[in-house]
Amino acid sequence: MDVLNTTCPNGVSIGVSQLLFTQLITTLMKSYCDLNPDYPVDQSTDVMANDQQFDFIVVGAGSAGATVAARLSEVPQWKVLLIEAGSDPPMESNIPGLYGTIFGSKYDWLYTTERTEKACRSMLNQQCRWPKGKMLGGSSSMNALYYGRGYPKDYDAWEALGNTGWAYRDVLKYFKKLEEIRTLGSVTDVHGYDGPISVEGYKDETVFKFGELRQKLLHAMQEMGYPYIHDMSAEMRSGITNCWTTTDNGIRDNVARAYLVPIKNRPNLVVMKETYVTKLLINDAKQVNGVEVNKNGIYKQITSTKEVVLSAGAVNTPQLMMLSGLGPKEHLTDLGIPVIEDLSVGYNLQDHIFVRLNNINLNTPQEPQQMQTDLLYNYLTRRTELSHLALDTHIYVDTLKKADDFPDVQLLFMAWSPANSKLPEFLKVMGTEPQQIQWAQQLNKDTYILEVTPTLLRPKSAGRVQLKSTNLLDPPKIFNGYLEDIDDIRTLVRGMRFIDELMTTKAFKNTTLHRPPVTECQKWQPPHEEYYECMVRNFVATVNHVSGSCKMGPKDDREAVVDPRLRVYRIKGLRVADTSIMPSIVSGNTNIPTIMIGEKAADMIKEDWQNEKVKDEF
């Protein structure tokens, strides 16, 4: 029935009920509008129809690209073009509780890594799926929303490799610049309070028994001798903490919403949507002076007078560079691409991985099922339930128990309700084999389960991005490199053992740990090392923190693609600003560090051009 076209009998009212009904509708409409921000308009038609020059062209409107474009356009005399392959994020992406629902849609690049025997064995065709955002905000419009910076030692290690200006003392000001912290217990001198990105704690601690689960974990960790940590950005060591999220009153605060919406009418910022950059325009002097784009099958060359900034991510950035003749000589030659500069583009590919389906049966009976309309109503009016993604607790642990206490494993948690569980759908979109989905669904049928995923914070293994063909629309070959280094296996095995130890605490005495039955693993049982290794190889999956494929490093680093000011070596007018420049992945979630990279890149570009310090230092 079409509700909007349905007539109802006239009622009699003294006015109060009509007023309340009007207020309710107004509240719902405002909440609905909050979920659909007014993003910058698409000006691609005008750009395609006219010859325009831009000072800067930024490729990719994700976590770094939107940041760079917004900050560069603060200079009124600079004309900035931001090009994005996707469109505006859908409303579903802005509701945290609907995380994962747009995986596999047109807003996802739909990447699948190459088949490997060493990992992803219980995935379809033994291939890992890599969800990546294809829309304004990039993956910040579809990630798990967790706020994290990594550790100071991560950035000090970058500096130790020869990357001057990237120590923690140097980047801290950019972390503070980007954030508006709204959480209790935050330490004032390490945070910012008026930046674009809103950071909150969870609003409703009663949702989905979170309070009860949090207390179980807190008591278990205390029993094991680990402290509660109020602010991981200030007190970085092993322990248990409540995670924070990049949300604004329970709405996803993606980078486009935070950086682009407030300046959508800025006249010197031009945004092209659903437009593919197919090639960098590089002249005989190895100077990048623009890009070639494809909009609905029509190609056009667009000129830049100062720089092109690549912020397309750790897969698309190396792909575009190689298609333009910047990359490994032998690989490009094999594909018939003229080599402009021999660079180690695509190497050093790193990612955080975790081990799925360590499920704790909480033996908690099913509660009455809530209607989806009730969930949505409660969210729209009070920001409950759907304003949350998962249990707001993280555990960091140094599994080697070294003196410097530098955690190497992070435990992430997903609490799944039997009433409204999205577990089967989520596992399916991640490419899990049907029999494992059925096992998890059966386990979750009548009781709450808590999925515990040990995450590898500093992988030693590395993969590679290669071209599959010379067509940009043909996805590249992604060799994930997972578990190539035996130390990565050993660390994750220690993470699995830590879960077993957690289960022996008094807090979890009435619960049961279940791991999926896998034929090749059942020849062993815990505590045999072979059992854990087999389970790790079967159930590792991406945490969607892909990085490192255009490594930053000094001149004498033969693997470096960009210098510490993010300029591509031996190529003028080209920088890279995204996760691909990380020489080593940070020990935590990568969205906030990527925004930091965008902030710092914009400042360096301003310094170079405003202070007339542009020199040929390559």
XYZ file of C-alpha atoms in Angstrom:
618
model
C 0.000 0.000 0.000
C 1.268 3.462 -0.888
C 1.127 5.254 2.464
C 1.680 8.672 0.948
C -1.430 8.324 -1.233
C -3.640 6.855 1.449
C -6.444 8.999 2.824
C -7.737 8.595 6.348
C -10.963 9.765 8.024
C -10.960 13.196 9.567
C -10.262 13.033 13.283
C -11.236 15.348 16.078
C -8.455 16.888 18.160
C -8.052 19.796 20.532
C -4.649 20.409 18.904
C -2.164 18.724 21.253
C -1.984 15.436 19.337
C -1.597 17.278 16.056
C 1.249 19.311 17.547
C 2.988 16.183 18.843
C 2.569 14.426 15.506
C 3.995 17.435 13.677
C 6.965 17.545 16.059
C 7.586 13.839 15.503
C 7.528 14.220 11.719
C 9.828 17.245 11.977
C 12.277 15.295 14.145
C 12.282 12.360 11.741
C 12.781 14.597 8.718
C 15.663 16.488 10.329
C 17.309 13.203 11.294
C 16.824 11.928 7.752
C 18.395 15.099 6.327
C 21.356 14.742 8.696
C 22.005 11.356 7.068
C 22.067 12.947 3.611
C 24.522 15.849 3.740
C 24.674 18.311 0.884
C 27.910 17.237 -0.795
C 29.667 19.478 -3.373
C 27.949 19.396 -6.748
C 29.430 17.436 -9.620
C 31.008 19.876 -12.088
C 32.348 17.244 -14.456
C 29.995 18.241 -17.288
C 31.375 21.779 -17.300
C 34.994 20.604 -17.084
C 34.513 18.136 -19.925
C 32.863 20.764 -22.119
C 35.413 23.538 -21.600
C 39.186 23.868 -21.590
C 40.248 24.858 -18.097
C 43.586 24.980 -16.337
C 44.024 24.147 -12.694
C 46.905 24.867 -10.372
C 46.487 21.526 -8.624
C 44.712 18.331 -9.599
C 43.990 15.869 -6.781
C 43.126 12.320 -7.840
C 40.865 10.544 -5.373
C 38.461 12.058 -2.821
C 39.206 9.619 -0.011
C 40.733 10.166 3.412
C 43.839 11.932 2.131
C 42.549 13.356 -1.158
C 39.552 15.197 0.271
C 41.835 16.590 2.965
C 44.484 17.790 0.501
C 41.933 19.394 -1.822
C 40.151 21.185 1.022
C 43.372 22.547 2.494
C 44.891 23.636 -0.849
C 41.678 25.468 -1.758
C 42.171 27.605 1.356
C 44.544 29.638 -0.830
C 42.075 31.795 -2.826
C 44.341 32.299 -5.839
C 44.824 28.558 -6.366
C 42.307 26.704 -8.495
C 41.975 23.092 -7.320
C 40.361 20.170 -9.160
C 39.332 17.084 -7.181
C 38.530 14.002 -9.276
C 36.646 11.024 -7.847
C 35.746 7.777 -9.629
C 32.649 7.267 -7.492
C 29.608 9.314 -6.532
C 28.133 10.571 -3.252
C 27.924 7.983 -0.456
C 24.509 6.382 0.005
C 22.512 7.081 3.154
C 23.176 3.553 4.456
C 26.880 4.291 4.699
C 26.214 6.992 7.292
C 24.431 4.656 9.722
C 27.154 2.829 11.694
C 24.968 -0.177 12.475
C 24.581 -0.869 8.752
C 28.338 -1.363 8.356
C 29.093 -3.852 5.623
C 25.789 -3.463 3.791
C 27.375 -1.571 0.901
C 30.238 -4.033 0.512
C 29.886 -5.633 -2.896
C 27.831 -2.742 -4.278
C 28.683 -0.064 -6.836
C 30.286 1.911 -3.991
C 32.950 -0.779 -3.615
C 35.952 -1.314 -5.937
C 35.294 -5.076 -5.541
C 38.937 -6.090 -5.334
C 39.880 -9.729 -4.935
C 43.450 -10.783 -4.240
C 45.240 -13.485 -6.193
C 44.868 -17.071 -5.041
C 47.430 -18.280 -2.523
C 48.036 -21.517 -0.668
C 49.452 -19.742 2.370
C 46.359 -17.792 3.441
C 42.613 -17.317 2.909
C 42.100 -21.054 2.561
C 38.479 -20.972 3.756
C 37.570 -18.168 1.388
C 35.927 -18.829 -1.957
C 38.597 -19.986 -4.407
C 41.144 -19.285 -1.638
C 41.033 -15.588 -2.466
C 40.633 -12.724 -0.028
C 38.184 -9.955 -0.823
C 39.274 -6.368 -0.268
C 36.347 -3.961 0.149
C 37.487 -0.459 -0.858
C 35.368 2.671 -0.970
C 34.493 4.056 -4.409
C 32.718 7.301 -3.496
C 33.360 10.673 -1.920
C 35.187 9.969 1.320
C 36.665 6.764 -0.112
C 36.970 4.011 2.454
C 36.194 6.483 5.273
C 32.625 6.182 3.960
C 32.509 2.410 4.526
C 35.156 1.520 7.131
C 34.563 0.268 10.676
C 34.760 3.831 12.067
C 37.390 3.066 14.705
C 39.572 5.966 15.760
C 43.256 5.227 16.187
C 46.639 6.741 15.409
C 49.074 3.906 15.836
C 51.968 4.330 18.251
C 54.670 7.015 18.513
C 57.254 4.299 17.814
C 55.668 3.729 14.393
C 56.435 7.274 13.265
C 59.821 7.402 14.980
C 60.668 4.288 12.954
C 59.761 6.191 9.763
C 62.205 8.923 10.738
C 64.885 6.347 11.555
C 64.590 5.092 7.960
C 65.601 8.549 6.744
C 62.188 10.208 6.508
C 62.948 13.546 8.091
C 59.892 15.337 9.448
C 57.828 12.203 10.077
C 58.711 11.423 13.692
C 55.834 11.402 16.149
C 56.849 14.809 17.508
C 56.448 16.145 13.945
C 53.097 14.584 13.072
C 51.351 15.088 16.419
C 50.265 18.605 15.466
C 48.475 17.223 12.416
C 46.630 14.623 14.471
C 45.509 17.437 16.738
C 44.610 19.645 13.782
C 42.269 17.113 12.175
C 40.215 16.051 15.190
C 37.423 17.319 17.386
C 37.543 15.050 20.409
C 34.255 14.734 22.269
C 35.059 11.851 24.593
C 35.352 11.769 28.345
C 38.776 10.832 29.640
C 40.740 12.261 26.689
C 44.099 13.783 27.573
C 44.070 17.453 26.631
C 47.637 17.983 25.467
C 47.618 15.199 22.859
C 44.266 15.949 21.221
C 42.571 18.608 19.145
C 39.150 20.008 19.919
C 38.169 22.084 16.887
C 39.213 20.000 13.867
C 36.975 18.713 11.044
C 36.744 15.064 12.185
C 34.374 14.387 15.064
C 35.528 11.659 17.473
C 33.102 10.210 20.017
C 32.732 7.406 22.495
C 29.682 5.185 22.259
C 26.459 7.004 23.165
C 24.359 4.281 24.742
C 26.185 1.840 26.980
C 23.081 -0.319 27.485
C 22.781 -1.276 23.837
C 22.981 -4.986 23.053
C 24.314 -6.017 26.459
C 27.496 -4.034 25.729
C 27.807 -3.082 29.381
C 27.711 -6.725 30.448
C 30.203 -7.835 27.814
C 32.521 -4.937 28.564
C 32.555 -5.879 32.238
C 33.374 -9.497 31.402
C 36.365 -8.421 29.342
C 37.510 -5.838 31.878
C 37.404 -8.339 34.741
C 39.151 -10.983 32.654
C 41.982 -8.606 31.711
C 42.388 -7.438 35.292
C 42.584 -11.049 36.409
C 45.369 -11.548 33.841
C 47.213 -8.495 35.162
C 46.415 -5.930 32.436
C 45.295 -2.348 33.136
C 42.351 -0.343 31.855
C 43.566 2.457 29.578
C 41.460 5.614 29.331
C 43.163 7.165 26.289
C 45.280 5.010 23.997
C 46.689 8.124 22.307
C 48.303 9.154 25.584
C 48.979 5.853 27.347
C 50.195 3.455 24.708
C 50.819 0.038 26.187
C 49.192 -3.336 26.629
C 45.749 -3.231 28.183
C 42.034 -2.908 27.593
C 40.345 0.266 26.406
C 37.034 1.604 25.145
C 37.401 2.474 21.491
C 36.342 5.792 19.988
C 34.707 6.276 16.617
C 34.695 8.881 13.852
C 31.046 9.737 14.338
C 29.048 12.925 14.850
C 26.072 12.304 17.140
C 25.924 8.702 15.979
C 26.350 9.511 12.267
C 29.432 8.460 10.316
C 31.723 11.452 9.917
C 33.350 10.466 6.646
C 36.079 12.707 5.308
C 33.936 14.206 2.554
C 31.301 15.177 5.102
C 33.935 16.650 7.409
C 36.181 18.447 4.903
C 34.175 19.051 1.714
C 30.597 19.740 2.800
C 31.511 22.889 4.796
C 33.299 24.355 1.742
C 31.008 23.062 -0.998
C 30.475 26.592 -2.332
C 34.142 27.601 -2.345
C 34.608 28.994 -5.883
C 38.176 27.777 -6.427
C 37.385 24.121 -5.650
C 35.987 22.081 -8.534
C 34.796 18.510 -8.002
C 34.356 15.874 -10.693
C 32.458 12.709 -9.772
C 32.137 9.354 -11.521
C 35.211 10.272 -13.535
C 38.195 7.988 -14.034
C 41.735 9.286 -14.339
C 43.300 7.049 -16.977
C 46.762 8.523 -17.390
C 49.212 11.096 -16.089
C 50.362 13.548 -18.738
C 54.162 13.558 -18.607
C 56.302 15.552 -21.048
C 59.819 14.819 -22.318
C 61.331 16.707 -19.374
C 59.596 14.236 -17.023
C 57.237 16.951 -15.838
C 53.645 16.020 -15.018
C 51.403 18.716 -16.449
C 47.958 17.190 -16.111
C 45.822 14.085 -16.404
C 43.695 12.271 -18.933
C 40.195 11.410 -17.749
C 37.373 9.163 -18.921
C 33.827 10.335 -18.262
C 31.154 8.029 -19.641
C 33.480 6.817 -22.391
C 34.604 10.309 -23.402
C 38.279 11.122 -22.898
C 39.710 14.545 -22.129
C 43.087 15.941 -21.103
C 43.087 18.425 -18.226
C 46.089 20.628 -17.492
C 47.753 21.388 -14.159
C 50.177 24.320 -13.823
C 51.735 23.320 -10.514
C 51.204 19.711 -9.370
C 49.140 16.568 -9.590
C 48.590 14.868 -6.233
C 47.765 11.156 -6.301
C 45.492 10.151 -3.418
C 43.789 7.168 -5.001
C 44.860 4.630 -2.376
C 47.371 1.819 -2.105
C 45.860 -0.085 -5.052
C 44.716 2.596 -7.485
C 47.663 4.967 -7.030
C 50.315 2.421 -8.104
C 48.012 1.185 -10.866
C 47.699 4.677 -12.351
C 51.424 5.339 -12.012
C 52.337 2.129 -13.812
C 49.805 2.762 -16.575
C 51.530 6.126 -17.040
C 55.001 4.599 -17.412
C 56.226 4.980 -13.828
C 57.091 1.636 -12.338
C 59.219 -1.509 -12.519
C 60.909 -1.525 -15.913
C 60.608 -5.244 -16.587
C 56.915 -5.390 -15.649
C 55.966 -2.376 -17.770
C 57.993 -3.623 -20.726
C 56.210 -6.986 -20.604
C 52.913 -5.127 -21.029
C 54.213 -2.889 -23.800
C 54.051 0.292 -21.688
C 56.847 2.794 -22.517
C 58.972 3.209 -19.396
C 59.394 6.830 -18.342
C 61.009 6.061 -14.988
C 62.035 2.766 -13.409
C 60.578 2.888 -9.873
C 59.588 0.255 -7.303
C 55.907 1.081 -7.652
C 53.561 -1.604 -6.323
C 56.064 -3.267 -3.994
C 56.048 -3.141 -0.170
C 52.271 -3.761 -0.071
C 51.241 -4.237 3.564
C 47.982 -4.856 5.375
C 46.655 -5.667 8.817
C 45.079 -9.101 8.953
C 42.984 -10.770 11.606
C 41.796 -14.320 12.264
C 38.007 -14.647 11.918
C 35.463 -16.911 13.597
C 36.912 -17.303 17.079
C 33.381 -17.308 18.482
C 32.530 -17.245 22.167
C 29.069 -18.626 22.903
C 27.799 -16.426 25.719
C 25.009 -18.887 26.575
C 22.631 -15.946 26.804
C 19.061 -16.724 25.713
C 17.521 -14.947 22.778
C 15.545 -11.820 23.523
C 12.335 -10.836 21.716
C 13.147 -9.845 18.171
C 13.022 -6.157 17.363
C 11.451 -5.118 14.110
C 13.761 -3.394 11.666
C 11.375 -0.445 11.696
C 11.779 -0.207 15.484
C 15.566 -0.207 15.149
C 15.426 2.534 12.543
C 12.908 4.583 14.538
C 15.028 4.374 17.682
C 18.090 5.397 15.703
C 16.399 8.349 13.996
C 14.903 9.680 17.210
C 17.430 8.745 19.916
C 20.571 7.515 18.111
C 20.487 4.132 19.871
C 21.289 0.626 18.516
C 22.258 1.474 14.929
C 24.571 4.264 16.064
C 27.011 1.510 17.047
C 28.987 -0.978 15.014
C 30.311 -3.505 17.483
C 31.409 -3.903 21.073
C 33.244 -0.720 22.034
C 36.205 -2.530 23.585
C 39.675 -3.174 22.213
C 42.520 -5.117 23.753
C 46.172 -4.482 22.937
C 48.777 -6.988 24.020
C 52.502 -7.550 23.618
C 52.424 -11.298 23.140
C 56.196 -11.532 23.642
C 55.970 -9.538 26.895
C 59.025 -7.466 26.033
C 60.398 -4.843 28.402
C 59.351 -1.936 26.171
C 55.738 -3.227 26.003
C 55.076 -2.517 22.311
C 51.818 -4.399 21.555
C 51.947 -6.634 18.491
C 48.361 -7.930 18.607
C 45.055 -6.100 18.851
C 41.884 -7.974 19.742
C 38.776 -6.685 17.975
C 35.289 -7.779 18.973
C 32.003 -8.189 17.127
C 28.922 -9.019 19.201
C 26.219 -10.791 17.212
C 22.614 -10.925 18.389
C 20.541 -14.003 17.518
C 17.496 -11.853 16.879
C 18.801 -9.493 14.212
C 22.112 -11.052 13.285
C 23.786 -9.831 10.100
C 26.596 -12.354 10.564
C 25.676 -14.638 7.608
C 25.353 -11.701 5.203
C 28.605 -10.187 6.404
C 30.528 -13.453 6.045
C 29.059 -13.980 2.587
C 30.090 -10.571 1.273
C 33.595 -11.182 2.638
C 33.813 -14.331 0.502
C 33.617 -16.971 3.250
C 32.887 -20.519 2.135
C 29.214 -21.583 2.562
C 29.901 -24.375 5.072
C 31.649 -21.951 7.424
C 28.771 -19.482 7.124
C 26.290 -22.243 7.992
C 28.379 -23.224 11.012
C 28.464 -19.649 12.335
C 24.748 -19.157 11.649
C 23.854 -22.298 13.583
C 26.025 -21.233 16.513
C 24.321 -17.822 16.549
C 20.818 -19.265 16.184
C 19.642 -19.115 19.793
C 22.263 -17.198 21.730
C 24.547 -14.205 21.603
C 28.047 -14.822 20.335
C 31.115 -12.682 20.741
C 33.547 -12.930 17.844
C 37.147 -12.276 18.896
C 39.633 -11.499 16.144
C 43.362 -11.331 16.934
C 44.872 -8.727 14.626
C 48.489 -8.569 13.454
C 49.652 -5.005 14.099
C 53.092 -5.036 12.448
C 53.271 -7.593 9.640
C 56.667 -8.504 8.283
C 55.182 -10.003 5.123
C 54.648 -7.818 2.083
C 52.779 -8.254 -1.173
C 52.661 -6.451 -4.474
C 50.304 -4.703 -6.893
C 50.816 -5.499 -10.584
C 48.939 -4.547 -13.699
C 46.687 -7.143 -15.251
C 46.391 -5.180 -18.470
C 46.807 -1.675 -19.860
C 43.126 -0.883 -19.205
C 42.490 1.175 -16.060
C 39.053 -0.390 -15.683
C 40.621 -3.846 -15.517
C 41.368 -4.501 -11.818
C 45.080 -4.998 -11.132
C 46.610 -8.186 -9.808
C 46.914 -7.999 -6.031
C 49.337 -10.392 -4.387
C 48.484 -9.913 -0.720
C 51.660 -11.584 0.573
C 49.878 -12.707 3.722
C 51.849 -14.999 6.042
C 54.906 -15.152 3.794
C 57.052 -14.413 6.860
C 56.931 -17.130 9.531
C 57.057 -14.500 12.285
C 53.610 -13.292 11.242
C 52.247 -16.817 11.751
C 53.913 -17.060 15.147
C 52.496 -13.736 16.300
C 48.952 -14.623 15.275
C 49.289 -18.030 16.919
C 50.253 -16.264 20.137
C 47.163 -14.115 19.663
C 45.036 -17.265 19.367
C 46.607 -18.663 22.526
C 45.853 -15.381 24.301
C 42.164 -15.914 23.535
C 42.409 -19.403 25.069
C 43.973 -17.873 28.167
C 41.210 -15.261 28.322
C 38.679 -18.079 28.357
C 40.230 -19.618 31.489
C 39.443 -16.536 33.586
C 36.579 -16.472 36.080
C 34.800 -13.823 34.018
C 34.277 -16.303 31.164
C 33.614 -19.435 33.234
C 30.036 -19.802 31.919
C 30.941 -19.335 28.269
C 32.311 -21.595 25.543
C 34.860 -20.905 22.799
C 34.091 -22.384 19.390
C 36.286 -22.477 16.308
C 35.042 -23.742 12.932
C 35.602 -27.407 12.060
C 38.147 -27.589 9.259
C 39.075 -31.038 7.987
C 42.741 -30.287 7.401
C 43.082 -28.803 10.921
C 41.227 -31.503 12.844
C 44.182 -33.861 12.779
C 45.517 -31.650 15.593
C 43.895 -30.095 18.620
C 44.873 -27.249 20.923
C 47.443 -26.686 22.306
C 49.376 -28.086 19.304
C 51.126 -25.363 17.315
C 50.123 -27.004 14.041
C 46.434 -26.634 14.890
C 46.697 -22.903 15.454
C 48.807 -22.379 12.352
C 46.278 -24.301 10.258
C 43.413 -22.189 11.604
C 45.345 -18.992 10.965
C 46.023 -19.927 7.344
C 42.347 -20.750 6.823
C 40.703 -17.773 8.445
C 42.943 -14.731 8.060
C 41.165 -11.829 6.381
C 41.869 -8.198 5.636
C 41.210 -5.442 8.154
C 41.126 -3.103 5.127
C 44.297 -1.216 6.049
C 46.187 -1.651 2.775
C 49.298 0.511 2.552
C 52.947 0.853 1.530
C 52.858 0.310 -2.243
C 54.558 3.655 -3.080
C 57.082 3.664 -0.281
C 58.440 6.885 1.189
C 62.182 6.923 1.737
C 65.451 8.834 1.294
C 67.423 8.960 -1.950
C 69.624 6.020 -1.043
C 66.624 3.728 -0.494
C 66.319 1.892 -3.815
C 62.752 0.803 -2.965
C 61.566 4.352 -2.274
C 59.071 5.834 -4.723
C 58.587 9.207 -3.011
C 60.881 11.382 -0.933
C 59.995 12.620 2.584
C 58.122 15.552 1.030
C 56.060 12.987 -0.918
C 57.456 14.026 -4.322
C 57.882 11.176 -6.774
C 61.575 10.612 -7.427
C 62.937 11.963 -10.710
C 59.488 13.184 -11.785
C 58.521 16.842 -11.471
C 55.066 18.074 -10.536
C 53.853 14.808 -8.980
C 53.270 13.851 -5.367
C 51.574 10.974 -3.622
C 49.510 11.466 -0.479
C 47.703 8.370 0.788
C 48.415 5.120 2.646
C 50.677 3.932 -0.145
C 53.530 6.182 1.075
C 53.824 4.437 4.462
C 57.271 2.790 4.627
C 55.810 0.476 7.282
C 52.208 0.136 8.368
C 51.274 1.785 11.650
C 50.233 -0.309 14.645
C 46.539 0.433 14.501
C 43.673 1.660 12.355
C 44.838 3.612 9.315
C 42.036 6.087 8.555
C 43.187 8.793 10.983
C 46.883 8.413 9.975
C 45.822 8.745 6.328
C 44.007 12.000 7.066
C 47.141 13.119 8.924
C 49.179 12.366 5.786
C 46.762 14.538 3.807
C 47.093 17.390 6.301
C 50.875 17.237 6.291
C 51.055 16.912 2.504
C 48.924 20.035 2.077
C 51.170 21.978 4.427
C 54.308 20.878 2.579
C 52.804 21.874 -0.772
C 51.862 25.276 0.631
C 55.365 25.754 2.027
C 56.974 24.896 -1.293
C 54.811 27.122 -3.474
C 53.984 30.028 -1.201
C 57.537 30.446 0.026
C 58.989 30.092 -3.479
C 61.151 27.184 -2.413
C 60.352 24.976 -5.365
C 63.675 23.525 -6.432
C 64.850 20.589 -8.414
C 66.090 18.492 -5.493
C 65.626 15.119 -7.085
